[in-house]
Short mmCIF file of C-alpha atoms in Angstrom, two decimals:
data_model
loop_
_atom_site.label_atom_id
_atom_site.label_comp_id
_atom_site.label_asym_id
_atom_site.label_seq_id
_atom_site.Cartn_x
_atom_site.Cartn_y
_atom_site.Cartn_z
CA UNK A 299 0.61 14.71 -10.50
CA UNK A 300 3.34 12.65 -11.60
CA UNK A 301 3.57 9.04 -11.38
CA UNK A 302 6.49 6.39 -11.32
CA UNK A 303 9.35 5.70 -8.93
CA UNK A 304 9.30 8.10 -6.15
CA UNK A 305 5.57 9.70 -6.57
CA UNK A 306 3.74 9.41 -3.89
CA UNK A 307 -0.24 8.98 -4.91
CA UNK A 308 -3.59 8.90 -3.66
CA UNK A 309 -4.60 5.79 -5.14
CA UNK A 310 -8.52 5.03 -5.28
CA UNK A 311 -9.88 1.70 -5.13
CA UNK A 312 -13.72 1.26 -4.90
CA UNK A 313 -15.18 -1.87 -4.48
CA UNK A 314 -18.74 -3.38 -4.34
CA UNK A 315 -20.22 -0.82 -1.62
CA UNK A 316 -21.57 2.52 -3.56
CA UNK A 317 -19.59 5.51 -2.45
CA UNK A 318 -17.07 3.38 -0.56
CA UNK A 319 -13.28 4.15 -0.81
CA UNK A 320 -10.05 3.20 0.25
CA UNK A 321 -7.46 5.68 0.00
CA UNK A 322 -4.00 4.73 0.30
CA UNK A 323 -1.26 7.08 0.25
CA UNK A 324 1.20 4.54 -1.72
CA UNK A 325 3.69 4.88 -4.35
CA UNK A 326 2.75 3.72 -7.52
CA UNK A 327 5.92 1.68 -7.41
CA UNK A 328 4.11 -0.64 -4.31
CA UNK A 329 1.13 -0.92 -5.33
CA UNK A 330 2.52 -2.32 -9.08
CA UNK A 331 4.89 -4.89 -7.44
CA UNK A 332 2.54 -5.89 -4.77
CA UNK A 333 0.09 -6.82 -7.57
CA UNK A 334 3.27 -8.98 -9.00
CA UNK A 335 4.34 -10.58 -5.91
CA UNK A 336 7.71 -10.30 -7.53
CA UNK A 337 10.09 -8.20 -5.98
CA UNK A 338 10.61 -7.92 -1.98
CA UNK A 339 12.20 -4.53 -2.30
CA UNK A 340 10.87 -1.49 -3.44
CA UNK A 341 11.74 2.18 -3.54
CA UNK A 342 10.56 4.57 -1.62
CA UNK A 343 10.62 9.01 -2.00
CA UNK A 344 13.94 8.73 -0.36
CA UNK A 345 15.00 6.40 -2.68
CA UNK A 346 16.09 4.25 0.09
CA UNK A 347 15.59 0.34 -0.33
CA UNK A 348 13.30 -1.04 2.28
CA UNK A 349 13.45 -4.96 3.01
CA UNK A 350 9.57 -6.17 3.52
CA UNK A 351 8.76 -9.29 4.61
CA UNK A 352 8.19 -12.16 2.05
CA UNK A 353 4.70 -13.26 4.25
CA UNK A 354 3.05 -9.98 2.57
CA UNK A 355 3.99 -11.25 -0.81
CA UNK A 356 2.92 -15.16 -0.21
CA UNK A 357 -0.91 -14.09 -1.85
CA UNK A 358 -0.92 -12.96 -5.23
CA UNK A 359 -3.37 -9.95 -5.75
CA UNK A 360 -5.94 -9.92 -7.79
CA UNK A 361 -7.90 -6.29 -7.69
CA UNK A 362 -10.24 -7.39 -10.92
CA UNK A 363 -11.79 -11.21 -9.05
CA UNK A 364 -14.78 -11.41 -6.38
CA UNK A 365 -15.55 -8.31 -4.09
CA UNK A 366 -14.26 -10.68 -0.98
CA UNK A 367 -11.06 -11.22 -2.82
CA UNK A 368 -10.33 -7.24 -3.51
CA UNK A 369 -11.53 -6.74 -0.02
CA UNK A 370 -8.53 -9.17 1.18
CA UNK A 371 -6.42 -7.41 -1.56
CA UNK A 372 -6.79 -4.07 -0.04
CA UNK A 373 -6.35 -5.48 3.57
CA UNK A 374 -3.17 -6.71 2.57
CA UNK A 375 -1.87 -3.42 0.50
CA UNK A 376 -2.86 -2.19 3.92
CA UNK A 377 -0.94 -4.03 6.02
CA UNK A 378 2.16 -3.55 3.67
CA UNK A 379 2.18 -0.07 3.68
CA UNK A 380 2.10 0.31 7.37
CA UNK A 381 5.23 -2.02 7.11
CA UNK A 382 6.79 0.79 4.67
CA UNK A 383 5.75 3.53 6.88
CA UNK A 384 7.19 1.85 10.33
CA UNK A 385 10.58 1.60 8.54
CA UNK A 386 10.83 4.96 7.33
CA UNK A 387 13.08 7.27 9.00
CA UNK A 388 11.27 8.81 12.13
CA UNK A 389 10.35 12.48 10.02
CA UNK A 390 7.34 14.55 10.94
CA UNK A 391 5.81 13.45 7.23
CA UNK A 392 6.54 9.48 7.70
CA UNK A 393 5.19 9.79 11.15
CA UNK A 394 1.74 11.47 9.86
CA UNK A 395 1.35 8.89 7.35
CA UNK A 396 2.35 6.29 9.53
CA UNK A 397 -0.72 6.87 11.68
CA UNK A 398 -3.32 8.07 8.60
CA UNK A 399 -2.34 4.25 7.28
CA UNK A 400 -2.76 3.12 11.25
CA UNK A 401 -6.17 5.13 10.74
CA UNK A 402 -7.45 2.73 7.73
CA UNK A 403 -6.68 -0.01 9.02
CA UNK A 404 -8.72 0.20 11.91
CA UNK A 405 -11.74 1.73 9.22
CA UNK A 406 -11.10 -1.60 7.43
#
């Protein structure tokens, strides 16, 4: 599977809790500049720029501190990509997404 602008992945983060995951289906792309809190824009398979709110970006993530801290991490990478996914054009594949990362957040 390749990586880098563009990819989508299913990126695994497991944290305190044996056996428990988190699966977001992210670019690698978001999930590197979330972790920055640098850029507000970033690009997505269509390679269309999407505008996301600066709020998202106001915490810096940390995925390597405290268990609560990666918990509020994840929440957050949550929240963002169900940002991305609500301003993606209304496809069958966007839409399905939309609702898997709807899905998680509700788990979470």
């Amino acid at each position: 599977m390749r990586s880098g602008p563009g990819s989508i992945l299913w990126t695994r983060y497991r944290y305190s809790l044996p056996a428990f995951y988190v699966h977001l289906n992210l670019s690698h792309d978001l999930i590197r500049n979330s972790v920055k809190g640098a850029r507000t824009t970033i690009v997505q398979r269509n390679r269309a720029l999407l505008q996301l709110p600066r709020t998202l970006f106001n915490q810096r993530l940390n995925f390597y501190s405290r268990a609560q801290s990666r918990f509020l991490a994840i929440e957050t990478l949550l929240r963002l990509a169900l940002s991305v996914a609500s301003q993606m054009r209304t496809t069958t594949a966007s839409v399905y997404r939309m609702r898997k990362l709807q899905v998680y957040v509700r788990l979470l």
